Amino acid sequence: MLVAPGLAHAAARRRASPPLAQRRLALRHAATGSRFDGPYHNGVEFDAGAMRELSIVLADTRTGTVHPFDPKAIDILWELGTRERMEAFTVLSGYRTPATNAAVHGAGDSQHLRAAALDVQIPKARLAAFGDAARGLGRGGVGSYPDHGFVHVDSGPVRSWGFDRAVAAPRAPARTPEQIRLDRMAEAWAQTRRR
């Protein structure tokens, strides 16, 4: 049987390619206890049912409002988990309604309002490395909040904040407006969890 050279080459490439890997994610929302543990991408495309489940888990914690979560933000978290060898994540904040965002003193243009951001609790010993890995991806926004034990990742424009902290002086410096805002956010989250 004769086969055109181009077709034979394409068939050989298909046989030589490894099968595409399924992407799995395990996460729990700290405020609600909702969980997702399973595949969300089959190696070719996002699983619509899994993305609906993730959107429910990552819903606004004050109102329960569900917004379709941005698959690119989920992929960023998956890639970080793969790189940092973290198998499960605790999420402090996913989607936020405008009212919830205001209540926790979130930025007015927060990616949380678009269901495109995740605040992920990271053990203190791993927080700096996780934040550095997130910045190293060069995808979306990354904020480091070591005083509050979490890293923010989003699928918005590439930018970073919270990484330029000086070594602490012997006496405590005055609190910046950013630290005050973060303290208010942490307190608002704590009150949400107490309900």
Short mmCIF file of N, CA and C in Angstrom, two decimals:
data_model
loop_
_atom_site.label_atom_id
_atom_site.label_comp_id
_atom_site.label_asym_id
_atom_site.label_seq_id
_atom_site.Cartn_x
_atom_site.Cartn_y
_atom_site.Cartn_z
N MET A 1 0.84 -1.16 0.00
CA MET A 1 0.00 0.00 0.00
C MET A 1 0.89 1.23 0.00
N LEU A 2 0.57 2.18 -0.86
CA LEU A 2 1.35 3.40 -0.95
C LEU A 2 0.70 4.47 -0.08
N VAL A 3 1.53 5.20 0.65
CA VAL A 3 1.04 6.29 1.51
C VAL A 3 1.82 7.54 1.15
N ALA A 4 1.09 8.62 1.00
CA ALA A 4 1.75 9.90 0.68
C ALA A 4 2.72 10.25 1.80
N PRO A 5 3.91 10.78 1.49
CA PRO A 5 4.92 11.06 2.50
C PRO A 5 4.41 11.96 3.63
N GLY A 6 3.63 12.98 3.33
CA GLY A 6 3.11 13.88 4.37
C GLY A 6 2.18 13.16 5.33
N LEU A 7 1.35 12.25 4.80
CA LEU A 7 0.42 11.51 5.65
C LEU A 7 1.16 10.53 6.55
N ALA A 8 2.18 9.91 6.02
CA ALA A 8 2.96 8.96 6.81
C ALA A 8 3.65 9.68 7.96
N HIS A 9 4.19 10.88 7.68
CA HIS A 9 4.87 11.65 8.70
C HIS A 9 3.89 12.08 9.80
N ALA A 10 2.69 12.53 9.43
CA ALA A 10 1.67 12.94 10.40
C ALA A 10 1.24 11.76 11.26
N ALA A 11 1.06 10.59 10.64
CA ALA A 11 0.66 9.40 11.39
C ALA A 11 1.75 9.01 12.38
N ALA A 12 3.01 9.11 11.98
CA ALA A 12 4.12 8.77 12.87
C ALA A 12 4.17 9.74 14.05
N ARG A 13 3.91 11.03 13.80
CA ARG A 13 3.91 12.02 14.88
C ARG A 13 2.80 11.72 15.88
N ARG A 14 1.62 11.33 15.40
CA ARG A 14 0.52 11.01 16.30
C ARG A 14 0.87 9.80 17.17
N ARG A 15 1.49 8.79 16.58
CA ARG A 15 1.87 7.61 17.35
C ARG A 15 2.94 7.93 18.38
N ALA A 16 3.85 8.84 18.06
CA ALA A 16 4.96 9.18 18.96
C ALA A 16 4.53 10.11 20.09
N SER A 17 3.44 10.84 19.93
CA SER A 17 3.00 11.79 20.96
C SER A 17 2.48 11.05 22.18
N PRO A 18 2.91 11.48 23.37
CA PRO A 18 2.35 10.86 24.58
C PRO A 18 0.90 11.29 24.74
N PRO A 19 0.09 10.48 25.40
CA PRO A 19 -1.30 10.87 25.61
C PRO A 19 -1.35 12.14 26.46
N LEU A 20 -2.33 12.98 26.20
CA LEU A 20 -2.45 14.23 26.94
C LEU A 20 -2.90 13.94 28.36
N ALA A 21 -2.28 14.65 29.28
CA ALA A 21 -2.54 14.40 30.69
C ALA A 21 -3.78 15.14 31.17
N GLN A 22 -4.55 14.42 31.95
CA GLN A 22 -5.73 14.98 32.60
C GLN A 22 -5.25 15.92 33.71
N ARG A 23 -5.94 17.03 33.90
CA ARG A 23 -5.61 17.96 34.98
C ARG A 23 -6.61 17.79 36.11
N ARG A 24 -6.08 17.55 37.29
CA ARG A 24 -6.90 17.33 38.48
C ARG A 24 -6.61 18.42 39.50
N LEU A 25 -7.60 18.70 40.32
CA LEU A 25 -7.42 19.71 41.36
C LEU A 25 -8.23 19.29 42.58
N ALA A 26 -7.66 19.53 43.74
CA ALA A 26 -8.38 19.30 45.01
C ALA A 26 -8.34 20.61 45.78
N LEU A 27 -9.53 21.12 46.10
CA LEU A 27 -9.57 22.34 46.90
C LEU A 27 -10.78 22.34 47.80
N ARG A 28 -10.63 23.12 48.88
CA ARG A 28 -11.70 23.29 49.88
C ARG A 28 -11.82 24.78 50.16
N HIS A 29 -13.05 25.25 50.23
CA HIS A 29 -13.26 26.66 50.59
C HIS A 29 -13.29 26.75 52.10
N ALA A 30 -12.42 27.56 52.68
CA ALA A 30 -12.29 27.67 54.14
C ALA A 30 -13.57 28.15 54.80
N ALA A 31 -14.27 29.07 54.18
CA ALA A 31 -15.45 29.67 54.80
C ALA A 31 -16.67 28.75 54.78
N THR A 32 -16.82 27.99 53.70
CA THR A 32 -18.04 27.18 53.55
C THR A 32 -17.80 25.69 53.76
N GLY A 33 -16.57 25.26 53.63
CA GLY A 33 -16.27 23.83 53.71
C GLY A 33 -16.54 23.09 52.41
N SER A 34 -17.06 23.79 51.39
CA SER A 34 -17.33 23.15 50.09
C SER A 34 -16.03 22.64 49.49
N ARG A 35 -16.14 21.52 48.78
CA ARG A 35 -14.94 20.88 48.23
C ARG A 35 -15.12 20.51 46.77
N PHE A 36 -13.99 20.48 46.08
CA PHE A 36 -13.91 19.91 44.73
C PHE A 36 -12.66 19.05 44.73
N ASP A 37 -12.78 17.84 44.22
CA ASP A 37 -11.63 16.95 44.12
C ASP A 37 -11.84 16.06 42.91
N GLY A 38 -11.13 16.40 41.84
CA GLY A 38 -11.27 15.59 40.63
C GLY A 38 -10.70 16.29 39.42
N PRO A 39 -10.89 15.67 38.24
CA PRO A 39 -10.40 16.28 37.01
C PRO A 39 -11.30 17.44 36.58
N TYR A 40 -10.69 18.47 36.03
CA TYR A 40 -11.46 19.59 35.49
C TYR A 40 -11.11 19.84 34.02
N HIS A 41 -10.11 19.11 33.52
CA HIS A 41 -9.62 19.29 32.15
C HIS A 41 -9.15 17.92 31.67
N ASN A 42 -9.55 17.52 30.47
CA ASN A 42 -9.18 16.18 29.98
C ASN A 42 -7.87 16.14 29.21
N GLY A 43 -7.14 17.26 29.19
CA GLY A 43 -5.89 17.33 28.44
C GLY A 43 -6.07 18.02 27.10
N VAL A 44 -7.32 18.16 26.68
CA VAL A 44 -7.64 18.84 25.43
C VAL A 44 -8.51 20.07 25.71
N GLU A 45 -9.50 19.88 26.60
CA GLU A 45 -10.42 20.98 26.88
C GLU A 45 -10.93 20.89 28.31
N PHE A 46 -11.48 22.01 28.78
CA PHE A 46 -12.06 22.06 30.12
C PHE A 46 -13.34 21.26 30.16
N ASP A 47 -13.58 20.58 31.27
CA ASP A 47 -14.80 19.82 31.49
C ASP A 47 -15.87 20.78 32.01
N ALA A 48 -16.94 20.98 31.24
CA ALA A 48 -17.98 21.95 31.59
C ALA A 48 -18.64 21.61 32.93
N GLY A 49 -18.89 20.34 33.19
CA GLY A 49 -19.51 19.94 34.46
C GLY A 49 -18.60 20.22 35.64
N ALA A 50 -17.32 19.93 35.50
CA ALA A 50 -16.36 20.19 36.57
C ALA A 50 -16.24 21.69 36.81
N MET A 51 -16.25 22.47 35.74
CA MET A 51 -16.15 23.93 35.91
C MET A 51 -17.39 24.48 36.62
N ARG A 52 -18.56 23.89 36.37
CA ARG A 52 -19.77 24.30 37.11
C ARG A 52 -19.61 23.98 38.60
N GLU A 53 -19.08 22.79 38.90
CA GLU A 53 -18.86 22.41 40.29
C GLU A 53 -17.87 23.35 40.97
N LEU A 54 -16.77 23.66 40.27
CA LEU A 54 -15.78 24.58 40.83
C LEU A 54 -16.40 25.95 41.08
N SER A 55 -17.25 26.40 40.17
CA SER A 55 -17.91 27.70 40.34
C SER A 55 -18.79 27.71 41.59
N ILE A 56 -19.43 26.59 41.88
CA ILE A 56 -20.27 26.48 43.09
C ILE A 56 -19.39 26.52 44.34
N VAL A 57 -18.30 25.76 44.32
CA VAL A 57 -17.39 25.74 45.48
C VAL A 57 -16.80 27.12 45.72
N LEU A 58 -16.52 27.85 44.65
CA LEU A 58 -15.87 29.15 44.76
C LEU A 58 -16.86 30.32 44.75
N ALA A 59 -18.12 30.03 45.06
CA ALA A 59 -19.17 31.06 45.07
C ALA A 59 -18.93 32.08 46.17
N ASP A 60 -19.60 33.22 46.06
CA ASP A 60 -19.53 34.26 47.08
C ASP A 60 -19.98 33.69 48.42
N THR A 61 -19.18 33.90 49.45
CA THR A 61 -19.46 33.26 50.74
C THR A 61 -20.56 33.94 51.53
N ARG A 62 -20.82 35.20 51.28
CA ARG A 62 -21.85 35.92 52.04
C ARG A 62 -23.23 35.69 51.46
N THR A 63 -23.34 35.59 50.12
CA THR A 63 -24.66 35.50 49.49
C THR A 63 -24.93 34.14 48.84
N GLY A 64 -23.87 33.38 48.59
CA GLY A 64 -24.02 32.12 47.87
C GLY A 64 -24.14 32.29 46.37
N THR A 65 -23.98 33.51 45.89
CA THR A 65 -24.08 33.79 44.46
C THR A 65 -22.98 33.05 43.70
N VAL A 66 -23.39 32.34 42.67
CA VAL A 66 -22.45 31.57 41.84
C VAL A 66 -22.22 32.35 40.55
N HIS A 67 -20.97 32.43 40.14
CA HIS A 67 -20.59 33.08 38.88
C HIS A 67 -19.64 32.12 38.17
N PRO A 68 -19.80 31.90 36.87
CA PRO A 68 -18.89 30.99 36.16
C PRO A 68 -17.44 31.40 36.37
N PHE A 69 -16.66 30.49 36.93
CA PHE A 69 -15.27 30.81 37.26
C PHE A 69 -14.40 30.73 36.02
N ASP A 70 -13.43 31.63 35.95
CA ASP A 70 -12.52 31.71 34.81
C ASP A 70 -11.61 30.47 34.79
N PRO A 71 -11.69 29.66 33.74
CA PRO A 71 -10.83 28.47 33.66
C PRO A 71 -9.34 28.80 33.69
N LYS A 72 -8.96 29.98 33.18
CA LYS A 72 -7.53 30.35 33.19
C LYS A 72 -7.01 30.51 34.61
N ALA A 73 -7.84 31.01 35.51
CA ALA A 73 -7.42 31.15 36.91
C ALA A 73 -7.26 29.76 37.55
N ILE A 74 -8.16 28.86 37.23
CA ILE A 74 -8.07 27.48 37.74
C ILE A 74 -6.80 26.83 37.22
N ASP A 75 -6.48 27.05 35.95
CA ASP A 75 -5.25 26.49 35.37
C ASP A 75 -4.00 27.02 36.04
N ILE A 76 -4.01 28.30 36.41
CA ILE A 76 -2.85 28.86 37.11
C ILE A 76 -2.64 28.14 38.42
N LEU A 77 -3.72 27.92 39.18
CA LEU A 77 -3.60 27.21 40.45
C LEU A 77 -3.13 25.78 40.23
N TRP A 78 -3.66 25.10 39.21
CA TRP A 78 -3.23 23.73 38.92
C TRP A 78 -1.73 23.70 38.60
N GLU A 79 -1.29 24.63 37.75
CA GLU A 79 0.13 24.64 37.38
C GLU A 79 1.02 24.91 38.58
N LEU A 80 0.60 25.79 39.45
CA LEU A 80 1.38 26.05 40.67
C LEU A 80 1.43 24.81 41.56
N GLY A 81 0.30 24.13 41.69
CA GLY A 81 0.29 22.90 42.47
C GLY A 81 1.23 21.86 41.91
N THR A 82 1.27 21.76 40.58
CA THR A 82 2.17 20.81 39.93
C THR A 82 3.62 21.19 40.19
N ARG A 83 3.94 22.45 39.99
CA ARG A 83 5.33 22.91 40.17
C ARG A 83 5.78 22.82 41.62
N GLU A 84 4.90 23.16 42.54
CA GLU A 84 5.26 23.21 43.95
C GLU A 84 4.94 21.91 44.70
N ARG A 85 4.47 20.91 43.97
CA ARG A 85 4.13 19.60 44.54
C ARG A 85 3.14 19.73 45.69
N MET A 86 2.09 20.50 45.43
CA MET A 86 1.01 20.65 46.40
C MET A 86 -0.22 19.97 45.82
N GLU A 87 -0.78 19.05 46.57
CA GLU A 87 -1.88 18.25 46.05
C GLU A 87 -3.25 18.81 46.36
N ALA A 88 -3.36 19.66 47.37
CA ALA A 88 -4.66 20.20 47.76
C ALA A 88 -4.50 21.64 48.24
N PHE A 89 -5.54 22.43 48.05
CA PHE A 89 -5.50 23.83 48.41
C PHE A 89 -6.70 24.20 49.27
N THR A 90 -6.48 25.16 50.17
CA THR A 90 -7.57 25.77 50.92
C THR A 90 -7.72 27.18 50.37
N VAL A 91 -8.91 27.49 49.88
CA VAL A 91 -9.19 28.79 49.28
C VAL A 91 -9.91 29.65 50.32
N LEU A 92 -9.42 30.87 50.49
CA LEU A 92 -10.04 31.82 51.41
C LEU A 92 -11.09 32.67 50.71
N SER A 93 -10.86 32.94 49.43
CA SER A 93 -11.80 33.77 48.69
C SER A 93 -11.72 33.43 47.21
N GLY A 94 -12.88 33.28 46.59
CA GLY A 94 -12.98 33.06 45.15
C GLY A 94 -13.78 34.21 44.55
N TYR A 95 -14.97 33.90 44.03
CA TYR A 95 -15.83 34.94 43.48
C TYR A 95 -16.37 35.81 44.61
N ARG A 96 -16.47 37.12 44.35
CA ARG A 96 -17.10 38.04 45.29
C ARG A 96 -18.09 38.92 44.56
N THR A 97 -19.26 39.11 45.16
CA THR A 97 -20.20 40.11 44.64
C THR A 97 -19.62 41.48 44.99
N PRO A 98 -20.09 42.53 44.33
CA PRO A 98 -19.62 43.87 44.70
C PRO A 98 -19.82 44.19 46.19
N ALA A 99 -20.95 43.76 46.76
CA ALA A 99 -21.21 44.04 48.18
C ALA A 99 -20.20 43.31 49.08
N THR A 100 -19.91 42.05 48.77
CA THR A 100 -18.93 41.30 49.56
C THR A 100 -17.55 41.91 49.39
N ASN A 101 -17.20 42.27 48.18
CA ASN A 101 -15.90 42.87 47.93
C ASN A 101 -15.73 44.16 48.74
N ALA A 102 -16.78 44.96 48.80
CA ALA A 102 -16.73 46.19 49.60
C ALA A 102 -16.63 45.86 51.09
N ALA A 103 -17.35 44.83 51.54
CA ALA A 103 -17.35 44.46 52.96
C ALA A 103 -15.98 43.99 53.43
N VAL A 104 -15.21 43.36 52.54
CA VAL A 104 -13.87 42.88 52.92
C VAL A 104 -12.78 43.86 52.48
N HIS A 105 -13.20 45.05 52.03
CA HIS A 105 -12.27 46.11 51.64
C HIS A 105 -11.39 45.69 50.47
N GLY A 106 -11.97 44.95 49.53
CA GLY A 106 -11.25 44.55 48.32
C GLY A 106 -11.09 45.73 47.37
N ALA A 107 -10.14 45.60 46.47
CA ALA A 107 -9.90 46.64 45.47
C ALA A 107 -11.14 46.82 44.60
N GLY A 108 -11.40 48.04 44.19
CA GLY A 108 -12.58 48.33 43.38
C GLY A 108 -12.62 47.62 42.05
N ASP A 109 -11.45 47.31 41.51
CA ASP A 109 -11.38 46.60 40.22
C ASP A 109 -10.88 45.16 40.41
N SER A 110 -11.15 44.59 41.56
CA SER A 110 -10.65 43.26 41.91
C SER A 110 -11.06 42.20 40.89
N GLN A 111 -10.14 41.30 40.60
CA GLN A 111 -10.43 40.16 39.72
C GLN A 111 -11.41 39.19 40.40
N HIS A 112 -11.57 39.29 41.72
CA HIS A 112 -12.57 38.47 42.41
C HIS A 112 -13.97 38.79 41.89
N LEU A 113 -14.21 40.04 41.49
CA LEU A 113 -15.51 40.44 40.96
C LEU A 113 -15.83 39.76 39.64
N ARG A 114 -14.81 39.27 38.94
CA ARG A 114 -14.97 38.62 37.64
C ARG A 114 -14.86 37.09 37.76
N ALA A 115 -14.78 36.58 39.00
CA ALA A 115 -14.56 35.15 39.23
C ALA A 115 -13.29 34.70 38.53
N ALA A 116 -12.24 35.51 38.70
CA ALA A 116 -10.97 35.23 38.04
C ALA A 116 -9.81 35.30 39.03
N ALA A 117 -10.10 35.20 40.34
CA ALA A 117 -9.05 35.31 41.36
C ALA A 117 -9.30 34.33 42.49
N LEU A 118 -8.20 33.87 43.07
CA LEU A 118 -8.25 32.95 44.20
C LEU A 118 -7.26 33.43 45.26
N ASP A 119 -7.71 33.53 46.49
CA ASP A 119 -6.81 33.76 47.61
C ASP A 119 -6.61 32.39 48.26
N VAL A 120 -5.37 31.92 48.23
CA VAL A 120 -5.06 30.55 48.62
C VAL A 120 -4.21 30.55 49.88
N GLN A 121 -4.69 29.85 50.90
CA GLN A 121 -3.94 29.72 52.15
C GLN A 121 -2.74 28.81 51.91
N ILE A 122 -1.57 29.28 52.31
CA ILE A 122 -0.33 28.53 52.09
C ILE A 122 0.40 28.44 53.42
N PRO A 123 0.93 27.26 53.77
CA PRO A 123 1.71 27.16 55.01
C PRO A 123 2.85 28.17 55.00
N LYS A 124 3.10 28.77 56.14
CA LYS A 124 4.09 29.84 56.25
C LYS A 124 5.44 29.45 55.67
N ALA A 125 5.88 28.23 55.93
CA ALA A 125 7.19 27.79 55.45
C ALA A 125 7.26 27.71 53.92
N ARG A 126 6.12 27.63 53.26
CA ARG A 126 6.10 27.49 51.80
C ARG A 126 5.59 28.73 51.08
N LEU A 127 5.13 29.72 51.83
CA LEU A 127 4.47 30.87 51.23
C LEU A 127 5.38 31.66 50.29
N ALA A 128 6.60 31.95 50.69
CA ALA A 128 7.51 32.73 49.83
C ALA A 128 7.81 31.99 48.54
N ALA A 129 8.09 30.69 48.63
CA ALA A 129 8.41 29.91 47.43
C ALA A 129 7.19 29.82 46.51
N PHE A 130 6.01 29.66 47.09
CA PHE A 130 4.79 29.58 46.28
C PHE A 130 4.56 30.91 45.56
N GLY A 131 4.70 32.02 46.29
CA GLY A 131 4.54 33.33 45.67
C GLY A 131 5.55 33.58 44.57
N ASP A 132 6.79 33.19 44.81
CA ASP A 132 7.83 33.35 43.78
C ASP A 132 7.52 32.50 42.55
N ALA A 133 7.04 31.29 42.78
CA ALA A 133 6.68 30.41 41.66
C ALA A 133 5.53 31.02 40.87
N ALA A 134 4.56 31.60 41.57
CA ALA A 134 3.42 32.23 40.89
C ALA A 134 3.89 33.40 40.04
N ARG A 135 4.77 34.22 40.59
CA ARG A 135 5.31 35.34 39.79
C ARG A 135 6.11 34.83 38.61
N GLY A 136 6.83 33.73 38.82
CA GLY A 136 7.64 33.15 37.76
C GLY A 136 6.84 32.65 36.57
N LEU A 137 5.57 32.34 36.79
CA LEU A 137 4.72 31.90 35.67
C LEU A 137 4.53 33.02 34.65
N GLY A 138 4.53 34.26 35.13
CA GLY A 138 4.30 35.39 34.24
C GLY A 138 2.89 35.42 33.68
N ARG A 139 1.94 34.94 34.47
CA ARG A 139 0.53 34.91 34.05
C ARG A 139 -0.32 35.50 35.15
N GLY A 140 -1.01 36.57 34.86
CA GLY A 140 -1.95 37.15 35.81
C GLY A 140 -1.30 37.88 36.95
N GLY A 141 -2.13 38.20 37.95
CA GLY A 141 -1.68 38.93 39.11
C GLY A 141 -1.33 38.00 40.25
N VAL A 142 -0.33 38.41 41.03
CA VAL A 142 0.12 37.63 42.18
C VAL A 142 0.36 38.58 43.33
N GLY A 143 -0.30 38.33 44.44
CA GLY A 143 -0.08 39.13 45.64
C GLY A 143 0.32 38.23 46.79
N SER A 144 1.34 38.66 47.52
CA SER A 144 1.82 37.89 48.67
C SER A 144 1.37 38.59 49.95
N TYR A 145 0.74 37.82 50.84
CA TYR A 145 0.24 38.34 52.10
C TYR A 145 0.76 37.46 53.24
N PRO A 146 2.07 37.52 53.52
CA PRO A 146 2.64 36.62 54.53
C PRO A 146 2.07 36.83 55.93
N ASP A 147 1.70 38.07 56.27
CA ASP A 147 1.13 38.31 57.61
C ASP A 147 -0.22 37.66 57.78
N HIS A 148 -0.88 37.35 56.67
CA HIS A 148 -2.21 36.75 56.73
C HIS A 148 -2.23 35.32 56.18
N GLY A 149 -1.07 34.82 55.74
CA GLY A 149 -0.94 33.42 55.35
C GLY A 149 -1.56 33.02 54.03
N PHE A 150 -1.62 33.97 53.06
CA PHE A 150 -2.17 33.56 51.78
C PHE A 150 -1.47 34.25 50.62
N VAL A 151 -1.67 33.65 49.45
CA VAL A 151 -1.19 34.20 48.19
C VAL A 151 -2.40 34.37 47.29
N HIS A 152 -2.50 35.53 46.66
CA HIS A 152 -3.55 35.83 45.69
C HIS A 152 -3.02 35.51 44.31
N VAL A 153 -3.79 34.77 43.51
CA VAL A 153 -3.46 34.55 42.10
C VAL A 153 -4.71 34.86 41.28
N ASP A 154 -4.49 35.48 40.11
CA ASP A 154 -5.62 35.76 39.24
C ASP A 154 -5.18 35.70 37.78
N SER A 155 -6.16 35.69 36.91
CA SER A 155 -5.88 35.58 35.47
C SER A 155 -5.97 36.93 34.76
N GLY A 156 -5.92 38.01 35.52
CA GLY A 156 -5.93 39.35 34.94
C GLY A 156 -4.57 39.72 34.36
N PRO A 157 -4.33 41.02 34.20
CA PRO A 157 -3.04 41.48 33.68
C PRO A 157 -1.90 41.04 34.58
N VAL A 158 -0.71 40.85 34.01
CA VAL A 158 0.47 40.44 34.78
C VAL A 158 0.91 41.60 35.66
N ARG A 159 0.97 41.34 36.97
CA ARG A 159 1.42 42.31 37.94
C ARG A 159 1.66 41.58 39.25
N SER A 160 2.38 42.20 40.18
CA SER A 160 2.60 41.56 41.48
C SER A 160 2.71 42.64 42.54
N TRP A 161 2.45 42.23 43.79
CA TRP A 161 2.54 43.13 44.92
C TRP A 161 2.80 42.31 46.18
N GLY A 162 3.33 43.02 47.19
CA GLY A 162 3.58 42.38 48.49
C GLY A 162 4.89 41.62 48.58
N PHE A 163 5.78 41.77 47.61
CA PHE A 163 7.03 41.02 47.61
C PHE A 163 8.23 41.87 48.01
N ASP A 164 8.04 43.17 48.21
CA ASP A 164 9.16 44.06 48.45
C ASP A 164 9.29 44.46 49.92
N ARG A 165 8.92 43.59 50.80
CA ARG A 165 8.98 43.92 52.22
C ARG A 165 10.43 43.94 52.70
N ALA A 166 10.76 44.98 53.43
CA ALA A 166 12.09 45.08 54.03
C ALA A 166 12.16 44.15 55.24
N VAL A 167 13.37 43.81 55.64
CA VAL A 167 13.54 43.00 56.84
C VAL A 167 13.03 43.81 58.02
N ALA A 168 12.30 43.16 58.89
CA ALA A 168 11.67 43.86 60.01
C ALA A 168 12.72 44.51 60.91
N ALA A 169 12.45 45.76 61.27
CA ALA A 169 13.33 46.49 62.19
C ALA A 169 13.04 46.03 63.61
N PRO A 170 13.95 46.29 64.56
CA PRO A 170 13.71 45.87 65.94
C PRO A 170 12.39 46.40 66.51
N ARG A 171 12.02 47.64 66.16
CA ARG A 171 10.72 48.12 66.65
C ARG A 171 9.73 48.07 65.49
N ALA A 172 8.49 47.86 65.80
CA ALA A 172 7.46 47.70 64.77
C ALA A 172 7.23 49.02 64.03
N PRO A 173 7.24 48.98 62.69
CA PRO A 173 6.97 50.20 61.93
C PRO A 173 5.47 50.53 61.99
N ALA A 174 5.14 51.77 61.63
CA ALA A 174 3.74 52.18 61.58
C ALA A 174 3.01 51.35 60.53
N ARG A 175 1.75 51.06 60.78
CA ARG A 175 0.95 50.27 59.84
C ARG A 175 0.61 51.13 58.63
N THR A 176 0.80 50.55 57.47
CA THR A 176 0.49 51.25 56.23
C THR A 176 -1.00 51.11 55.93
N PRO A 177 -1.54 51.97 55.05
CA PRO A 177 -2.94 51.81 54.65
C PRO A 177 -3.22 50.41 54.09
N GLU A 178 -2.26 49.84 53.37
CA GLU A 178 -2.43 48.48 52.81
C GLU A 178 -2.56 47.45 53.94
N GLN A 179 -1.72 47.56 54.99
CA GLN A 179 -1.81 46.63 56.11
C GLN A 179 -3.14 46.77 56.84
N ILE A 180 -3.60 48.00 57.00
CA ILE A 180 -4.90 48.23 57.64
C ILE A 180 -6.00 47.58 56.82
N ARG A 181 -5.96 47.76 55.49
CA ARG A 181 -6.97 47.16 54.60
C ARG A 181 -6.92 45.63 54.71
N LEU A 182 -5.72 45.05 54.74
CA LEU A 182 -5.59 43.59 54.85
C LEU A 182 -6.12 43.08 56.19
N ASP A 183 -5.85 43.83 57.26
CA ASP A 183 -6.39 43.43 58.56
C ASP A 183 -7.91 43.43 58.54
N ARG A 184 -8.50 44.44 57.89
CA ARG A 184 -9.96 44.50 57.78
C ARG A 184 -10.50 43.34 56.97
N MET A 185 -9.79 42.99 55.87
CA MET A 185 -10.21 41.84 55.05
C MET A 185 -10.17 40.57 55.88
N ALA A 186 -9.07 40.37 56.63
CA ALA A 186 -8.93 39.15 57.44
C ALA A 186 -10.04 39.07 58.48
N GLU A 187 -10.35 40.19 59.12
CA GLU A 187 -11.42 40.20 60.12
C GLU A 187 -12.77 39.91 59.48
N ALA A 188 -13.02 40.48 58.29
CA ALA A 188 -14.29 40.21 57.60
C ALA A 188 -14.41 38.73 57.25
N TRP A 189 -13.31 38.11 56.78
CA TRP A 189 -13.35 36.68 56.47
C TRP A 189 -13.60 35.87 57.74
N ALA A 190 -12.94 36.26 58.83
CA ALA A 190 -13.14 35.53 60.07
C ALA A 190 -14.59 35.60 60.52
N GLN A 191 -15.23 36.77 60.38
CA GLN A 191 -16.64 36.89 60.74
C GLN A 191 -17.52 36.05 59.84
N THR A 192 -17.18 35.95 58.56
CA THR A 192 -17.96 35.11 57.64
C THR A 192 -17.90 33.66 58.08
N ARG A 193 -16.75 33.19 58.54
CA ARG A 193 -16.58 31.80 58.95
C ARG A 193 -17.31 31.50 60.24
N ARG A 194 -17.54 32.50 61.06
CA ARG A 194 -18.22 32.28 62.34
C ARG A 194 -19.71 32.10 62.19
N ARG A 195 -20.25 32.49 61.03
CA ARG A 195 -21.72 32.40 60.81
C ARG A 195 -22.18 31.00 60.63
#
